[in-house]
Amino acid sequence: MNSQPKIDPGSADVAPFGGPGPVGGLKRWLSGAGLLFWLCVVAPTGLAALYFGILASDVYISESRFVVRSPKKPAVSGVGMLLETAGFSNGSDEMRAAQGYISSRDALRALDADGLARRAWGNNGIFILNRFDPFGFDGSFEELFLYYEDKVAVDFDSETGIATMMVRAFTPQDAQVMNRRLLDRAEALVNQLNDRSRGDLVRYAEREVMEAQGRARTAALALASFRNRAGVIDPERQATVQLQMISKLQDELIGARMQLLQLSAAASENPQIPLLKVRINGLQRAMEEQMGAVAGSSGSLSATAAQYQRLQVEREFADRQLSAALATLQDARNEARRQRAYVERVALPSRPDDSMEPLRIRGILSTLIAGLVAWGVLSMLLAGVREHKD
């Protein structure tokens, strides 16, 4: 009777599962790797596979693109060009304002005015680690804003002038609706800035016109009061008329004197001689009165001409200021009729047909690679410590 050879269970040539093979070798390798390999590689990779493969909720991204257009601005002056080259130019203020608004708390308040944000990001159908306020402990607005910053992003390309807004949600409908609402609010903000800018421009021009009208009215009243007080309309013109009268009186005086000399020489007893003398005296007094009215006294035309000219210059200057202010007001109104900036939608908010996040395969592989690197580094450190002890 032949006896069969006994098999040693501890023999290295026999696999634990009935014979030699790759399964037995893998088990021996894993058991020899120790606890460190399980902690650094196996456990994290298994959890990553569970999370990315089964538990993580799909994330849908709605994308829209827009640009803020404004009329072509006039060429700047030399100083403006210098400041622009030095980096002080603000060529896209409205775009920056729209970008800042979308990233602000006011945009979140408008988005969640009817509870849309909380419903889209905090419903029970979302995996507990992905949803907003998963345990119901802190559903404050500030926590919602921190969550909002991770789900909404706006990137601005300074070369093309196009802004790209991406909104992440857990359903395609929610992502598209929230993107559209934020885009509408950004457009409303740009329109509000336009209205305020146009209103400020017209109000400033109207205030300048009112001030110029007040100065022109004051100057006209001051000139009219001076004319009434001094009893003159235009000293220069009145002085010209009186000088003409003086010239005529002087001509008559010279003629009367010549006639008196002729009569005195021809007939000294002529009865017209006393009349001529009276006429000559009258002409001399008239000339003196007219000369006194033109110059020589405090009430003369020459004394009032200086003050009159000052008041006249003030009135002319006020009238020119009023004309310039009226022209500026008309330009401001024409400018206000034109829309200074507006949002043009390059790409409407999209409705995604597939989830873009999470990147499941990449997440699992990244976890595996990071675990292997950590395991290798720690293994080397532990081996060095053991060698140092030995």
GROMACS .gro file of C-alpha atoms in nm:
model
  390
    1MET     CA    1   0.000   0.000   0.000
    2ASN     CA    2   0.153   0.323  -0.115
    3SER     CA    3   0.149   0.611   0.129
    4GLN     CA    4   0.097   0.959  -0.010
    5PRO     CA    5   0.350   1.225   0.086
    6LYS     CA    6   0.240   1.463   0.348
    7ILE     CA    7   0.215   1.830   0.258
    8ASP     CA    8   0.370   2.077   0.497
    9PRO     CA    9   0.127   2.365   0.545
   10GLY     CA   10   0.411   2.606   0.615
   11SER     CA   11   0.601   2.522   0.300
   12ALA     CA   12   0.684   2.828   0.085
   13ASP     CA   13   0.601   2.638  -0.232
   14VAL     CA   14   0.236   2.584  -0.148
   15ALA     CA   15  -0.019   2.865  -0.187
   16PRO     CA   16  -0.253   2.935   0.108
   17PHE     CA   17  -0.554   2.880  -0.119
   18GLY     CA   18  -0.463   2.531  -0.235
   19GLY     CA   19  -0.150   2.569  -0.443
   20PRO     CA   20   0.114   2.800  -0.568
   21GLY     CA   21   0.002   3.100  -0.778
   22PRO     CA   22  -0.016   3.480  -0.809
   23VAL     CA   23  -0.289   3.511  -0.545
   24GLY     CA   24  -0.075   3.354  -0.281
   25GLY     CA   25   0.221   3.564  -0.381
   26LEU     CA   26   0.017   3.886  -0.367
   27LYS     CA   27  -0.114   3.801  -0.023
   28ARG     CA   28   0.234   3.728   0.103
   29TRP     CA   29   0.355   4.060  -0.046
   30LEU     CA   30   0.072   4.260   0.110
   31SER     CA   31   0.121   4.093   0.447
   32GLY     CA   32   0.490   4.169   0.427
   33ALA     CA   33   0.428   4.534   0.333
   34GLY     CA   34   0.290   4.594   0.676
   35LEU     CA   35   0.043   4.832   0.829
   36LEU     CA   36   0.208   5.139   0.677
   37PHE     CA   37   0.112   5.040   0.323
   38TRP     CA   38  -0.247   4.981   0.424
   39LEU     CA   39  -0.269   5.317   0.597
   40CYS     CA   40  -0.097   5.520   0.324
   41VAL     CA   41  -0.215   5.350   0.006
   42VAL     CA   42  -0.489   5.093   0.039
   43ALA     CA   43  -0.723   5.271   0.278
   44PRO     CA   44  -0.708   5.620   0.112
   45THR     CA   45  -0.744   5.472  -0.235
   46GLY     CA   46  -1.039   5.264  -0.124
   47LEU     CA   47  -1.207   5.564   0.033
   48ALA     CA   48  -1.138   5.771  -0.278
   49ALA     CA   49  -1.288   5.500  -0.496
   50LEU     CA   50  -1.594   5.488  -0.273
   51TYR     CA   51  -1.635   5.865  -0.272
   52PHE     CA   52  -1.562   5.942  -0.637
   53GLY     CA   53  -1.720   5.626  -0.770
   54ILE     CA   54  -2.043   5.616  -0.573
   55LEU     CA   55  -2.105   5.892  -0.320
   56ALA     CA   56  -1.993   6.222  -0.480
   57SER     CA   57  -2.273   6.419  -0.648
   58ASP     CA   58  -2.246   6.524  -1.011
   59VAL     CA   59  -2.164   6.893  -1.063
   60TYR     CA   60  -2.292   7.074  -1.371
   61ILE     CA   61  -2.123   7.395  -1.494
   62SER     CA   62  -2.316   7.664  -1.681
   63GLU     CA   63  -2.094   7.907  -1.872
   64SER     CA   64  -2.171   8.249  -2.016
   65ARG     CA   65  -1.957   8.514  -2.177
   66PHE     CA   66  -2.020   8.886  -2.199
   67VAL     CA   67  -1.843   9.210  -2.279
   68VAL     CA   68  -1.914   9.569  -2.174
   69ARG     CA   69  -1.903   9.801  -2.473
   70SER     CA   70  -1.885  10.179  -2.463
   71PRO     CA   71  -1.865  10.450  -2.734
   72LYS     CA   72  -1.523  10.536  -2.864
   73LYS     CA   73  -1.365  10.792  -2.636
   74PRO     CA   74  -1.200  11.105  -2.778
   75ALA     CA   75  -0.826  11.125  -2.801
   76VAL     CA   76  -0.668  11.220  -2.473
   77SER     CA   77  -0.437  11.514  -2.426
   78GLY     CA   78  -0.064  11.494  -2.375
   79VAL     CA   79  -0.100  11.469  -1.998
   80GLY     CA   80  -0.368  11.203  -2.036
   81MET     CA   81  -0.143  11.001  -2.266
   82LEU     CA   82   0.138  11.032  -2.013
   83LEU     CA   83  -0.084  10.907  -1.732
   84GLU     CA   84  -0.217  10.627  -1.950
   85THR     CA   85   0.132  10.504  -2.033
   86ALA     CA   86   0.222  10.527  -1.664
   87GLY     CA   87  -0.060  10.289  -1.577
   88PHE     CA   88  -0.321  10.532  -1.447
   89SER     CA   89  -0.582  10.463  -1.717
   90ASN     CA   90  -0.914  10.297  -1.630
   91GLY     CA   91  -1.032  10.173  -1.967
   92SER     CA   92  -1.281   9.910  -1.844
   93ASP     CA   93  -1.437  10.049  -1.529
   94GLU     CA   94  -1.783   9.910  -1.602
   95MET     CA   95  -1.645   9.563  -1.667
   96ARG     CA   96  -1.449   9.567  -1.342
   97ALA     CA   97  -1.759   9.687  -1.161
   98ALA     CA   98  -1.966   9.402  -1.307
   99GLN     CA   99  -1.698   9.150  -1.216
  100GLY     CA  100  -1.675   9.284  -0.863
  101TYR     CA  101  -2.052   9.282  -0.826
  102ILE     CA  102  -2.085   8.916  -0.927
  103SER     CA  103  -1.829   8.826  -0.660
  104SER     CA  104  -2.004   9.032  -0.391
  105ARG     CA  105  -2.261   8.964  -0.122
  106ASP     CA  106  -2.515   9.184  -0.301
  107ALA     CA  107  -2.512   8.948  -0.598
  108LEU     CA  108  -2.572   8.655  -0.364
  109ARG     CA  109  -2.865   8.838  -0.202
  110ALA     CA  110  -3.019   8.898  -0.545
  111LEU     CA  111  -2.957   8.536  -0.641
  112ASP     CA  112  -3.112   8.402  -0.323
  113ALA     CA  113  -3.397   8.653  -0.305
  114ASP     CA  114  -3.649   8.370  -0.349
  115GLY     CA  115  -3.433   8.100  -0.187
  116LEU     CA  116  -3.295   7.972  -0.519
  117ALA     CA  117  -2.935   7.938  -0.398
  118ARG     CA  118  -3.025   7.751  -0.081
  119ARG     CA  119  -3.256   7.514  -0.268
  120ALA     CA  120  -3.004   7.447  -0.543
  121TRP     CA  121  -2.704   7.392  -0.316
  122GLY     CA  122  -2.864   7.258   0.002
  123ASN     CA  123  -3.134   7.006  -0.094
  124ASN     CA  124  -3.127   6.656   0.048
  125GLY     CA  125  -3.061   6.493  -0.288
  126ILE     CA  126  -2.701   6.613  -0.277
  127PHE     CA  127  -2.435   6.405  -0.102
  128ILE     CA  128  -2.392   6.527   0.252
  129LEU     CA  129  -2.029   6.634   0.206
  130ASN     CA  130  -2.109   6.832  -0.109
  131ARG     CA  131  -2.419   7.020  -0.007
  132PHE     CA  132  -2.444   7.352   0.175
  133ASP     CA  133  -2.498   7.327   0.553
  134PRO     CA  134  -2.498   6.947   0.548
  135PHE     CA  135  -2.578   6.898   0.918
  136GLY     CA  136  -2.813   7.194   0.962
  137PHE     CA  137  -2.589   7.361   1.219
  138ASP     CA  138  -2.502   7.693   1.053
  139GLY     CA  139  -2.709   7.812   0.758
  140SER     CA  140  -2.608   8.177   0.799
  141PHE     CA  141  -2.565   8.413   0.510
  142GLU     CA  142  -2.190   8.437   0.567
  143GLU     CA  143  -2.153   8.060   0.540
  144LEU     CA  144  -2.362   8.068   0.226
  145PHE     CA  145  -2.134   8.338   0.086
  146LEU     CA  146  -1.825   8.125   0.153
  147TYR     CA  147  -1.997   7.839  -0.031
  148TYR     CA  148  -2.099   8.081  -0.308
  149GLU     CA  149  -1.737   8.184  -0.367
  150ASP     CA  150  -1.650   7.824  -0.450
  151LYS     CA  151  -1.942   7.781  -0.689
  152VAL     CA  152  -1.937   8.108  -0.888
  153ALA     CA  153  -1.632   8.240  -1.070
  154VAL     CA  154  -1.575   8.528  -1.315
  155ASP     CA  155  -1.258   8.550  -1.524
  156PHE     CA  156  -1.174   8.861  -1.726
  157ASP     CA  157  -0.945   8.849  -2.028
  158SER     CA  158  -0.785   9.190  -2.059
  159GLU     CA  159  -0.667   9.121  -2.414
  160THR     CA  160  -1.008   9.041  -2.561
  161GLY     CA  161  -1.216   9.231  -2.306
  162ILE     CA  162  -1.445   8.930  -2.261
  163ALA     CA  163  -1.554   8.808  -1.918
  164THR     CA  164  -1.640   8.442  -1.862
  165MET     CA  165  -1.877   8.349  -1.579
  166MET     CA  166  -1.912   7.989  -1.459
  167VAL     CA  167  -2.177   7.872  -1.214
  168ARG     CA  168  -2.165   7.525  -1.056
  169ALA     CA  169  -2.478   7.347  -0.941
  170PHE     CA  170  -2.600   6.991  -0.898
  171THR     CA  171  -2.861   7.003  -1.174
  172PRO     CA  172  -2.832   7.154  -1.524
  173GLN     CA  173  -3.147   7.362  -1.470
  174ASP     CA  174  -3.022   7.524  -1.151
  175ALA     CA  175  -2.684   7.607  -1.303
  176GLN     CA  176  -2.842   7.775  -1.604
  177VAL     CA  177  -3.103   7.967  -1.408
  178MET     CA  178  -2.849   8.102  -1.158
  179ASN     CA  179  -2.609   8.201  -1.434
  180ARG     CA  180  -2.884   8.385  -1.618
  181ARG     CA  181  -2.997   8.565  -1.304
  182LEU     CA  182  -2.645   8.680  -1.217
  183LEU     CA  183  -2.590   8.799  -1.574
  184ASP     CA  184  -2.916   8.997  -1.564
  185ARG     CA  185  -2.816   9.159  -1.235
  186ALA     CA  186  -2.472   9.251  -1.373
  187GLU     CA  187  -2.638   9.413  -1.675
  188ALA     CA  188  -2.875   9.603  -1.445
  189LEU     CA  189  -2.575   9.728  -1.247
  190VAL     CA  190  -2.406   9.860  -1.562
  191ASN     CA  191  -2.729  10.035  -1.664
  192GLN     CA  192  -2.759  10.184  -1.316
  193LEU     CA  193  -2.404  10.316  -1.337
  194ASN     CA  194  -2.487  10.467  -1.677
  195ASP     CA  195  -2.800  10.636  -1.546
  196ARG     CA  196  -2.615  10.777  -1.248
  197SER     CA  197  -2.329  10.900  -1.464
  198ARG     CA  198  -2.563  11.066  -1.714
  199GLY     CA  199  -2.771  11.218  -1.434
  200ASP     CA  200  -2.465  11.355  -1.257
  201LEU     CA  201  -2.336  11.501  -1.583
  202VAL     CA  202  -2.663  11.683  -1.660
  203ARG     CA  203  -2.713  11.798  -1.300
  204TYR     CA  204  -2.363  11.940  -1.287
  205ALA     CA  205  -2.417  12.127  -1.616
  206GLU     CA  206  -2.753  12.261  -1.495
  207ARG     CA  207  -2.596  12.379  -1.171
  208GLU     CA  208  -2.327  12.558  -1.371
  209VAL     CA  209  -2.597  12.727  -1.581
  210MET     CA  210  -2.785  12.840  -1.270
  211GLU     CA  211  -2.470  12.984  -1.118
  212ALA     CA  212  -2.381  13.160  -1.443
  213GLN     CA  213  -2.732  13.302  -1.467
  214GLY     CA  214  -2.703  13.433  -1.113
  215ARG     CA  215  -2.371  13.601  -1.188
  216ALA     CA  216  -2.507  13.753  -1.511
  217ARG     CA  217  -2.816  13.880  -1.331
  218THR     CA  218  -2.608  14.034  -1.053
  219ALA     CA  219  -2.377  14.206  -1.302
  220ALA     CA  220  -2.670  14.346  -1.502
  221LEU     CA  221  -2.840  14.480  -1.188
  222ALA     CA  222  -2.516  14.639  -1.069
  223LEU     CA  223  -2.471  14.813  -1.405
  224ALA     CA  224  -2.831  14.933  -1.411
  225SER     CA  225  -2.805  15.064  -1.056
  226PHE     CA  226  -2.490  15.255  -1.144
  227ARG     CA  227  -2.656  15.412  -1.447
  228ASN     CA  228  -2.953  15.527  -1.239
  229ARG     CA  229  -2.729  15.658  -0.964
  230ALA     CA  230  -2.486  15.837  -1.194
  231GLY     CA  231  -2.748  15.953  -1.442
  232VAL     CA  232  -2.558  15.820  -1.743
  233ILE     CA  233  -2.615  15.546  -1.992
  234ASP     CA  234  -2.274  15.518  -2.155
  235PRO     CA  235  -2.010  15.764  -2.032
  236GLU     CA  236  -1.788  15.717  -2.334
  237ARG     CA  237  -2.064  15.783  -2.586
  238GLN     CA  238  -2.200  16.074  -2.383
  239ALA     CA  239  -1.849  16.221  -2.355
  240THR     CA  240  -1.813  16.198  -2.732
  241VAL     CA  241  -2.139  16.390  -2.783
  242GLN     CA  242  -2.043  16.657  -2.534
  243LEU     CA  243  -1.700  16.695  -2.687
  244GLN     CA  244  -1.872  16.753  -3.021
  245MET     CA  245  -2.088  17.021  -2.856
  246ILE     CA  246  -1.781  17.184  -2.705
  247SER     CA  247  -1.619  17.187  -3.047
  248LYS     CA  248  -1.925  17.362  -3.194
  249LEU     CA  249  -1.933  17.615  -2.908
  250GLN     CA  250  -1.567  17.682  -2.960
  251ASP     CA  251  -1.626  17.746  -3.330
  252GLU     CA  252  -1.907  17.987  -3.249
  253LEU     CA  253  -1.693  18.159  -2.985
  254ILE     CA  254  -1.414  18.210  -3.232
  255GLY     CA  255  -1.657  18.349  -3.487
  256ALA     CA  256  -1.812  18.589  -3.234
  257ARG     CA  257  -1.471  18.720  -3.129
  258MET     CA  258  -1.368  18.778  -3.489
  259GLN     CA  259  -1.691  18.965  -3.554
  260LEU     CA  260  -1.634  19.179  -3.240
  261LEU     CA  261  -1.285  19.272  -3.356
  262GLN     CA  262  -1.410  19.367  -3.697
  263LEU     CA  263  -1.691  19.585  -3.562
  264SER     CA  264  -1.464  19.750  -3.305
  265ALA     CA  265  -1.216  19.838  -3.574
  266ALA     CA  266  -1.473  19.962  -3.827
  267ALA     CA  267  -1.725  20.133  -3.599
  268SER     CA  268  -1.651  20.150  -3.231
  269GLU     CA  269  -1.995  20.299  -3.160
  270ASN     CA  270  -2.186  20.022  -3.328
  271PRO     CA  271  -2.477  19.909  -3.104
  272GLN     CA  272  -2.410  19.538  -3.187
  273ILE     CA  273  -2.081  19.544  -2.998
  274PRO     CA  274  -2.242  19.505  -2.648
  275LEU     CA  275  -2.457  19.220  -2.783
  276LEU     CA  276  -2.153  19.043  -2.920
  277LYS     CA  277  -1.978  19.076  -2.585
  278VAL     CA  278  -2.276  18.921  -2.408
  279ARG     CA  279  -2.280  18.639  -2.660
  280ILE     CA  280  -1.909  18.579  -2.615
  281ASN     CA  281  -1.948  18.557  -2.236
  282GLY     CA  282  -2.237  18.315  -2.273
  283LEU     CA  283  -2.041  18.092  -2.507
  284GLN     CA  284  -1.747  18.086  -2.265
  285ARG     CA  285  -1.973  17.984  -1.974
  286ALA     CA  286  -2.139  17.714  -2.185
  287MET     CA  287  -1.799  17.575  -2.282
  288GLU     CA  288  -1.688  17.573  -1.918
  289GLU     CA  289  -2.003  17.387  -1.814
  290GLN     CA  290  -1.960  17.128  -2.088
  291MET     CA  291  -1.592  17.083  -2.003
  292GLY     CA  292  -1.684  17.039  -1.636
  293ALA     CA  293  -1.936  16.773  -1.728
  294VAL     CA  294  -1.672  16.582  -1.926
  295ALA     CA  295  -1.377  16.618  -1.687
  296GLY     CA  296  -1.261  16.800  -1.380
  297SER     CA  297  -1.532  16.720  -1.117
  298SER     CA  298  -1.631  16.416  -0.915
  299GLY     CA  299  -1.951  16.379  -1.114
  300SER     CA  300  -1.788  16.419  -1.454
  301LEU     CA  301  -1.804  16.156  -1.722
  302SER     CA  302  -1.433  16.085  -1.691
  303ALA     CA  303  -1.477  16.006  -1.321
  304THR     CA  304  -1.767  15.768  -1.382
  305ALA     CA  305  -1.615  15.604  -1.690
  306ALA     CA  306  -1.369  15.390  -1.490
  307GLN     CA  307  -1.636  15.239  -1.265
  308TYR     CA  308  -1.869  15.198  -1.562
  309GLN     CA  309  -1.604  15.010  -1.759
  310ARG     CA  310  -1.540  14.777  -1.463
  311LEU     CA  311  -1.909  14.696  -1.431
  312GLN     CA  312  -1.939  14.656  -1.808
  313VAL     CA  313  -1.646  14.410  -1.814
  314GLU     CA  314  -1.801  14.209  -1.530
  315ARG     CA  315  -2.129  14.192  -1.719
  316GLU     CA  316  -1.963  14.082  -2.043
  317PHE     CA  317  -1.761  13.818  -1.858
  318ALA     CA  318  -2.076  13.688  -1.685
  319ASP     CA  319  -2.256  13.675  -2.021
  320ARG     CA  320  -1.973  13.475  -2.175
  321GLN     CA  321  -1.977  13.236  -1.879
  322LEU     CA  322  -2.351  13.193  -1.922
  323SER     CA  323  -2.311  13.119  -2.293
  324ALA     CA  324  -2.040  12.862  -2.221
  325ALA     CA  325  -2.251  12.701  -1.947
  326LEU     CA  326  -2.551  12.677  -2.181
  327ALA     CA  327  -2.334  12.514  -2.448
  328THR     CA  328  -2.198  12.268  -2.191
  329LEU     CA  329  -2.552  12.184  -2.079
  330GLN     CA  330  -2.657  12.113  -2.435
  331ASP     CA  331  -2.354  11.889  -2.486
  332ALA     CA  332  -2.431  11.709  -2.160
  333ARG     CA  333  -2.789  11.646  -2.267
  334ASN     CA  334  -2.676  11.517  -2.605
  335GLU     CA  335  -2.427  11.289  -2.432
  336ALA     CA  336  -2.695  11.168  -2.191
  337ARG     CA  337  -2.915  11.064  -2.481
  338ARG     CA  338  -2.648  10.822  -2.592
  339GLN     CA  339  -2.591  10.504  -2.394
  340ARG     CA  340  -2.240  10.523  -2.258
  341ALA     CA  341  -2.192  10.151  -2.184
  342TYR     CA  342  -2.395   9.836  -2.223
  343VAL     CA  343  -2.355   9.463  -2.169
  344GLU     CA  344  -2.336   9.257  -2.484
  345ARG     CA  345  -2.380   8.883  -2.435
  346VAL     CA  346  -2.124   8.698  -2.639
  347ALA     CA  347  -2.248   8.355  -2.522
  348LEU     CA  348  -2.577   8.299  -2.341
  349PRO     CA  349  -2.583   8.089  -2.021
  350SER     CA  350  -2.545   7.730  -2.130
  351ARG     CA  351  -2.745   7.434  -2.010
  352PRO     CA  352  -2.495   7.149  -1.963
  353ASP     CA  353  -2.598   6.803  -2.075
  354ASP     CA  354  -2.330   6.624  -1.875
  355SER     CA  355  -2.153   6.674  -1.546
  356MET     CA  356  -1.800   6.810  -1.560
  357GLU     CA  357  -1.711   6.753  -1.197
  358PRO     CA  358  -1.595   6.570  -0.998
  359LEU     CA  359  -1.313   6.422  -1.205
  360ARG     CA  360  -1.363   6.071  -1.072
  361ILE     CA  361  -1.082   5.876  -1.240
  362ARG     CA  362  -0.837   6.157  -1.182
  363GLY     CA  363  -0.937   6.180  -0.817
  364ILE     CA  364  -0.882   5.808  -0.758
  365LEU     CA  365  -0.551   5.802  -0.943
  366SER     CA  366  -0.431   6.116  -0.767
  367THR     CA  367  -0.511   5.960  -0.430
  368LEU     CA  368  -0.330   5.639  -0.528
  369ILE     CA  369  -0.019   5.823  -0.648
  370ALA     CA  370  -0.011   6.049  -0.344
  371GLY     CA  371  -0.049   5.743  -0.118
  372LEU     CA  372   0.234   5.561  -0.291
  373VAL     CA  373   0.461   5.862  -0.262
  374ALA     CA  374   0.376   5.902   0.107
  375TRP     CA  375   0.428   5.531   0.169
  376GLY     CA  376   0.765   5.536  -0.007
  377VAL     CA  377   0.889   5.839   0.183
  378LEU     CA  378   0.775   5.704   0.519
  379SER     CA  379   0.921   5.361   0.443
  380MET     CA  380   1.258   5.519   0.370
  381LEU     CA  381   1.243   5.725   0.687
  382LEU     CA  382   1.153   5.420   0.898
  383ALA     CA  383   1.428   5.213   0.736
  384GLY     CA  384   1.677   5.486   0.815
  385VAL     CA  385   1.563   5.496   1.176
  386ARG     CA  386   1.599   5.117   1.211
  387GLU     CA  387   1.946   5.124   1.060
  388HIS     CA  388   2.043   5.403   1.295
  389LYS     CA  389   1.926   5.198   1.593
  390ASP     CA  390   2.113   4.890   1.472
   0.00000   0.00000   0.00000
